[in-house]
Each structure stands twice: as C-alpha cells, then as structure tokens.
Short mmCIF file of C-alpha atoms and ligand atoms in Angstrom, two decimals:
data_model
loop_
_atom_site.label_atom_id
_atom_site.label_comp_id
_atom_site.label_asym_id
_atom_site.label_seq_id
_atom_site.Cartn_x
_atom_site.Cartn_y
_atom_site.Cartn_z
CA MET A 1 8.67 10.44 -17.62
CA ILE A 2 9.85 9.38 -14.17
CA ASN A 3 8.75 6.31 -12.20
CA VAL A 4 9.45 6.22 -8.48
CA ALA A 5 8.89 2.95 -6.57
CA ILE A 6 8.39 3.17 -2.80
CA ASP A 7 7.98 -0.06 -0.85
CA GLY A 8 7.78 -0.87 2.83
CA PRO A 9 5.75 -2.48 5.61
CA SER A 10 2.36 -1.28 6.80
CA GLY A 11 2.31 1.69 9.12
CA ALA A 12 5.62 3.20 7.98
CA GLY A 13 3.60 6.25 6.91
CA LYS A 14 4.04 5.42 3.24
CA SER A 15 0.65 6.66 2.10
CA SER A 16 0.67 10.08 3.74
CA ILE A 17 4.40 10.68 3.15
CA CYS A 18 4.08 9.68 -0.52
CA THR A 19 0.97 11.82 -1.04
CA GLU A 20 2.79 14.91 0.23
CA ALA A 21 6.06 14.13 -1.57
CA ALA A 22 4.17 13.61 -4.85
CA ARG A 23 2.26 16.86 -4.36
CA ARG A 24 5.50 18.80 -3.90
CA LEU A 25 7.10 17.18 -6.93
CA GLY A 26 4.00 17.47 -9.12
CA PHE A 27 3.85 13.68 -9.53
CA VAL A 28 0.77 11.45 -9.36
CA HIS A 29 0.78 9.22 -6.29
CA VAL A 30 -0.56 5.70 -6.81
CA ASP A 31 -1.26 3.80 -3.57
CA THR A 32 -1.34 0.16 -4.70
CA GLY A 33 -2.39 -1.17 -1.27
CA ALA A 34 -5.80 0.34 -2.04
CA LEU A 35 -6.12 -2.04 -5.00
CA TYR A 36 -5.62 -5.10 -2.77
CA ARG A 37 -7.96 -3.54 -0.26
CA SER A 38 -10.66 -3.07 -2.91
CA ILE A 39 -10.55 -6.77 -3.76
CA ALA A 40 -10.68 -7.64 -0.05
CA TYR A 41 -13.63 -5.30 0.42
CA SER A 42 -15.44 -6.79 -2.54
CA ALA A 43 -14.87 -10.34 -1.21
CA ILE A 44 -16.15 -9.44 2.26
CA LYS A 45 -19.18 -7.61 0.87
CA SER A 46 -20.16 -10.45 -1.45
CA GLY A 47 -19.27 -13.22 1.03
CA THR A 48 -16.86 -14.76 -1.48
CA ASP A 49 -14.63 -17.59 -0.29
CA THR A 50 -11.32 -16.37 -1.71
CA ASN A 51 -9.70 -19.76 -1.11
CA ASP A 52 -12.03 -21.27 -3.66
CA GLU A 53 -10.48 -20.64 -7.11
CA ASP A 54 -13.72 -20.56 -9.07
CA SER A 55 -15.41 -18.15 -6.68
CA LEU A 56 -12.36 -15.91 -6.73
CA ARG A 57 -12.22 -16.00 -10.54
CA THR A 58 -15.88 -14.96 -10.69
CA LEU A 59 -15.24 -12.14 -8.25
CA LEU A 60 -12.25 -10.81 -10.23
CA ALA A 61 -14.11 -11.10 -13.53
CA SER A 62 -16.84 -8.84 -12.19
CA ALA A 63 -14.54 -6.37 -10.39
CA LYS A 64 -14.03 -3.21 -12.42
CA ILE A 65 -11.43 -1.23 -10.52
CA GLU A 66 -10.53 2.30 -11.55
CA LEU A 67 -8.39 4.94 -9.90
CA LYS A 68 -9.38 8.57 -10.22
CA PHE A 69 -7.33 11.48 -8.99
CA GLU A 70 -9.17 14.48 -7.59
CA ASN A 71 -7.15 17.34 -6.04
CA ASN A 72 -4.22 14.96 -5.70
CA GLU A 73 -6.32 12.44 -3.79
CA GLN A 74 -6.62 8.93 -5.15
CA CYS A 75 -10.19 7.60 -5.30
CA VAL A 76 -10.73 3.88 -5.75
CA ILE A 77 -13.82 3.21 -7.80
CA LEU A 78 -15.14 -0.35 -7.61
CA ASN A 79 -17.90 -1.05 -10.11
CA GLY A 80 -18.80 2.63 -10.19
CA GLU A 81 -18.76 3.17 -6.40
CA ASN A 82 -16.14 5.31 -4.63
CA ILE A 83 -15.04 2.99 -1.80
CA ASN A 84 -12.22 5.13 -0.32
CA ASP A 85 -13.81 5.44 3.10
CA LYS A 86 -14.71 1.75 3.31
CA ILE A 87 -11.30 0.15 2.79
CA ARG A 88 -9.36 1.39 5.85
CA THR A 89 -10.91 -0.85 8.53
CA GLU A 90 -8.95 -3.54 10.40
CA GLU A 91 -11.18 -6.20 8.82
CA VAL A 92 -10.29 -5.05 5.31
CA SER A 93 -6.59 -4.71 6.26
CA LEU A 94 -6.34 -8.33 7.34
CA LYS A 95 -8.33 -9.60 4.37
CA ALA A 96 -6.16 -7.53 2.00
CA SER A 97 -3.07 -9.21 3.40
CA ASP A 98 -4.77 -12.61 2.87
CA VAL A 99 -5.82 -11.99 -0.73
CA SER A 100 -2.44 -10.46 -1.59
CA LYS A 101 -0.88 -13.94 -1.16
CA ILE A 102 -2.97 -15.38 -3.98
CA PRO A 103 -1.17 -15.50 -7.36
CA MET A 104 -4.42 -14.95 -9.32
CA VAL A 105 -5.00 -11.68 -7.45
CA ARG A 106 -1.45 -10.43 -7.97
CA ALA A 107 -1.56 -11.28 -11.68
CA PHE A 108 -4.90 -9.51 -12.00
CA LEU A 109 -3.49 -6.30 -10.47
CA LEU A 110 -0.09 -6.36 -12.19
CA ASP A 111 -1.23 -5.05 -15.59
CA LEU A 112 -3.40 -2.40 -14.01
CA GLN A 113 -0.42 -1.10 -11.97
CA ARG A 114 1.89 -1.06 -15.00
CA GLU A 115 -0.72 0.78 -17.08
CA LEU A 116 -1.00 3.40 -14.35
CA ALA A 117 2.79 3.83 -14.26
CA ALA A 118 2.94 4.39 -18.01
CA ASN A 119 0.82 7.52 -17.66
CA GLY A 120 3.41 10.11 -16.66
CA ASN A 121 5.47 11.06 -13.62
CA ILE A 122 4.34 8.54 -11.04
CA LEU A 123 5.25 7.85 -7.45
CA MET A 124 3.90 4.36 -6.75
CA ASP A 125 3.86 2.83 -3.29
CA GLY A 126 3.34 -0.77 -2.24
CA ARG A 127 5.28 -3.90 -1.28
CA ASP A 128 6.72 -5.21 -4.55
CA ILE A 129 6.86 -2.12 -6.76
CA GLY A 130 10.67 -1.95 -7.00
CA THR A 131 11.08 -5.73 -7.17
CA VAL A 132 8.22 -6.88 -9.44
CA VAL A 133 5.85 -4.21 -10.75
CA LEU A 134 8.41 -1.61 -11.90
CA PRO A 135 11.83 -3.28 -11.78
CA ASP A 136 13.18 -0.50 -14.05
CA ALA A 137 11.92 2.37 -11.90
CA ASP A 138 14.18 5.43 -11.97
CA VAL A 139 14.22 5.71 -8.16
CA LYS A 140 13.56 2.96 -5.61
CA ILE A 141 13.06 3.66 -1.93
CA PHE A 142 12.39 1.24 0.93
CA LEU A 143 10.51 3.16 3.61
CA THR A 144 10.31 1.57 7.03
CA ALA A 145 10.16 2.15 10.81
CA SER A 146 10.34 -0.07 13.89
CA PRO A 147 7.23 -2.23 14.55
CA GLU A 148 6.63 -0.40 17.86
CA LYS A 149 6.68 3.03 16.20
CA ARG A 150 4.42 1.85 13.40
CA ALA A 151 1.96 0.31 15.87
CA GLU A 152 1.97 3.52 17.93
CA ARG A 153 1.10 5.61 14.85
CA ARG A 154 -1.62 3.18 13.77
CA TYR A 155 -3.03 3.09 17.31
CA ASN A 156 -3.27 6.89 17.40
CA GLN A 157 -4.96 6.95 13.99
CA LEU A 158 -7.57 4.44 15.18
CA LEU A 159 -8.22 6.45 18.34
CA GLU A 160 -8.69 9.59 16.24
CA LYS A 161 -11.26 7.74 14.15
CA GLY A 162 -13.04 6.76 17.36
CA GLU A 163 -12.28 3.03 17.00
CA GLU A 164 -11.76 1.37 20.37
CA THR A 165 -8.64 -0.74 20.55
CA GLU A 166 -5.56 -1.54 22.61
CA TYR A 167 -1.97 -0.79 21.68
CA ASN A 168 -0.84 -4.41 22.19
CA ASN A 169 -3.63 -5.61 19.97
CA VAL A 170 -2.54 -3.24 17.19
CA LEU A 171 1.10 -4.31 17.60
CA ASP A 172 0.18 -8.03 17.44
CA LYS A 173 -1.85 -7.55 14.26
CA LEU A 174 0.90 -5.48 12.66
CA ILE A 175 3.52 -8.15 13.41
CA LYS A 176 1.20 -10.81 11.98
CA ARG A 177 0.64 -8.78 8.83
CA ASP A 178 4.39 -8.07 8.45
CA TYR A 179 5.07 -11.78 8.72
CA GLN A 180 2.42 -12.65 6.13
CA ASP A 181 3.56 -9.92 3.74
CA SER A 182 7.25 -10.85 3.95
CA HIS A 183 6.89 -14.65 3.94
CA ARG A 184 4.43 -15.22 1.11
CA GLU A 185 5.68 -17.21 -1.84
CA ILE A 186 5.19 -14.64 -4.54
CA ALA A 187 6.39 -11.06 -4.45
CA PRO A 188 7.20 -10.99 -0.73
CA LEU A 189 7.95 -7.68 0.91
CA LYS A 190 11.69 -7.11 0.71
CA PRO A 191 13.95 -4.24 -0.30
CA SER A 192 15.24 -4.55 -3.85
CA GLU A 193 19.01 -4.52 -4.05
CA ASP A 194 19.10 -1.10 -5.67
CA SER A 195 16.70 0.60 -3.24
CA ILE A 196 17.60 3.38 -0.82
CA LEU A 197 16.58 2.66 2.77
CA VAL A 198 14.71 5.37 4.69
CA ASP A 199 13.89 4.60 8.34
CA THR A 200 11.26 7.01 9.69
CA SER A 201 11.32 5.75 13.32
CA GLU A 202 13.01 8.91 14.55
CA LEU A 203 11.82 11.27 11.81
CA SER A 204 8.85 13.60 11.92
CA PHE A 205 6.38 13.62 9.04
CA GLU A 206 8.01 16.77 7.59
CA GLU A 207 11.51 15.30 7.88
CA SER A 208 10.36 12.08 6.19
CA VAL A 209 8.79 13.96 3.28
CA ASN A 210 11.90 16.15 2.92
CA ARG A 211 14.13 13.09 2.77
CA ILE A 212 12.01 11.41 0.08
CA VAL A 213 11.80 14.59 -2.02
CA GLU A 214 15.55 15.10 -1.67
CA ILE A 215 16.33 11.56 -2.85
CA ILE A 216 14.03 11.90 -5.87
CA GLU A 217 15.30 15.37 -6.80
CA GLU A 218 18.88 14.10 -6.74
CA LYS A 219 17.95 11.58 -9.42
CA LEU A 220 15.98 13.96 -11.65
O1 DC B 301 -0.31 -0.64 2.01
P1 DC B 301 -1.59 -1.26 2.56
O2 DC B 301 -1.55 -1.50 4.04
O3 DC B 301 -2.80 -0.46 2.17
O4 DC B 301 -1.72 -2.70 1.85
C1 DC B 301 -2.75 -3.60 2.12
C2 DC B 301 -2.26 -5.04 1.89
O5 DC B 301 -2.01 -5.24 0.50
C3 DC B 301 -0.97 -5.40 2.61
O6 DC B 301 -1.20 -6.35 3.63
C4 DC B 301 -0.07 -6.02 1.59
C5 DC B 301 -0.80 -5.93 0.29
N1 DC B 301 -0.04 -5.27 -0.76
C6 DC B 301 0.76 -6.05 -1.55
O7 DC B 301 0.87 -7.24 -1.34
N2 DC B 301 1.44 -5.49 -2.60
C7 DC B 301 1.35 -4.17 -2.82
N3 DC B 301 2.03 -3.64 -3.85
C8 DC B 301 0.56 -3.35 -1.99
C9 DC B 301 -0.12 -3.93 -0.95
#
C-alpha cells in the first residue's frame, strides 16, 4: 500500500495533474481541498458565522461528508447531495481559505483524510499532506509554479466557464490566498523537508504529469 502526498499552492495545476497521474498509476486520487470547500459551501449556504465557535460546532456536527469515486472522478457528497459543481466558485475558494485557518475545522477533517489514506494506493493532494496528515507518506512532492503563471491558468479557466473577470483581479486574489494559506498558525503551506520540488511554470500539462509519474515510479 503506497501513500503519495502532493502539496502546493492554489493554481499549480495540482488537481488535474494528480487526477491524471493517479489514473496512469492505478491509484485513487484524493483532493483534500474539496473537503475544505465543502465546509465553506455549507457555511455560505446556511449563513453560518464561522468565527462563532458554537455556530461552527453545530455546522460541523451536522455535516456528513463522504467522498465517492466514480470513473476515477472524486465526488464530494455533503449530507447526501453531490456538491462537486458548486464548490469551484471564487466565493467558495475564498471562504475555504478562511475556514482552513480554524483549528476546529482542521481537526474535524484530519481523521477523515487519514481514514481515506488507509484504504489502498492513494495519491492525496492538499497543503499539509506531507507535513501533517501523512508525515510517513512513501513519496512527498511539492508542486508549484510562479504566481503569474498560476493566475494566468486560473484566469483562462474562469473565462472558459463564462465567468467575467480581469487577470489582475485573479492575480490579487491568488496572492491573498497564498499569503493566508502560508501564514496561518496551524499547518501552514510549506514544503516538508523530505519533499521533492516540482515547478510547473515552464512545463506543459503532459510534462508535469510525466514528471510526477516518474518520481512515484522511482520509489515503487
Ligand atoms: O486546493 P484548493 O484550492 O481546492 O483548496 C481550497 C482551500 O483549502 C485552500 O485555500 C487551502 C485549504 N486547504 C488546506 O488548508 N489544506 C489542505 N490539505 C487542502 C486545502
């Protein structure tokens, strides 16, 4: 049973690169950002003030989060509802970054992530997988790219989805989110000492996937 931990900032292409790498290797890909997003979505939908401990506790107590894998695609099921297509908006992204700073939220998701990793050959991506969630992972990779490249990719994705936005706006939000994710008190985004750095700024999607698969295969 192999555990691969892949961490890195938003927009480095982690999700799509990891999905394809896992498919080629026959591993299950767990995208842990979706778990933080599902809590953010739930808070927005219910109008919960996540800074209020009691309200947050009530929200978490009623949040039944499950991950299902269909044709290699991860589906996040929140209280019986598949919310995959509702958690990728800018509003949910910012709220996810906010809730991910809260210790109660991180503790709530920690067990769930470890249970998922115990289920077989897993490639898990996030921010603190190699440092906190799976410190004994067999392979640890830190996947990154320059902020400008990441903003450019995100901007193009938003345009494709028909969302109107400006490049500078996307870049500003990305820098804000990077700052929040890497300066929070618990489990900040940082490469673990034993991780292998992969910078995708100058790599195509195919080249990025090849590099990840190569690193993992070397360790198998
Ligand atoms: O990878 P993503 O953009 O879907 O993640 C959404 C937010 O969740 C991101 O701002 C940081 C947070 N996150 C985290 O703190 N720890 C993880 N393991 C995964 C995501």
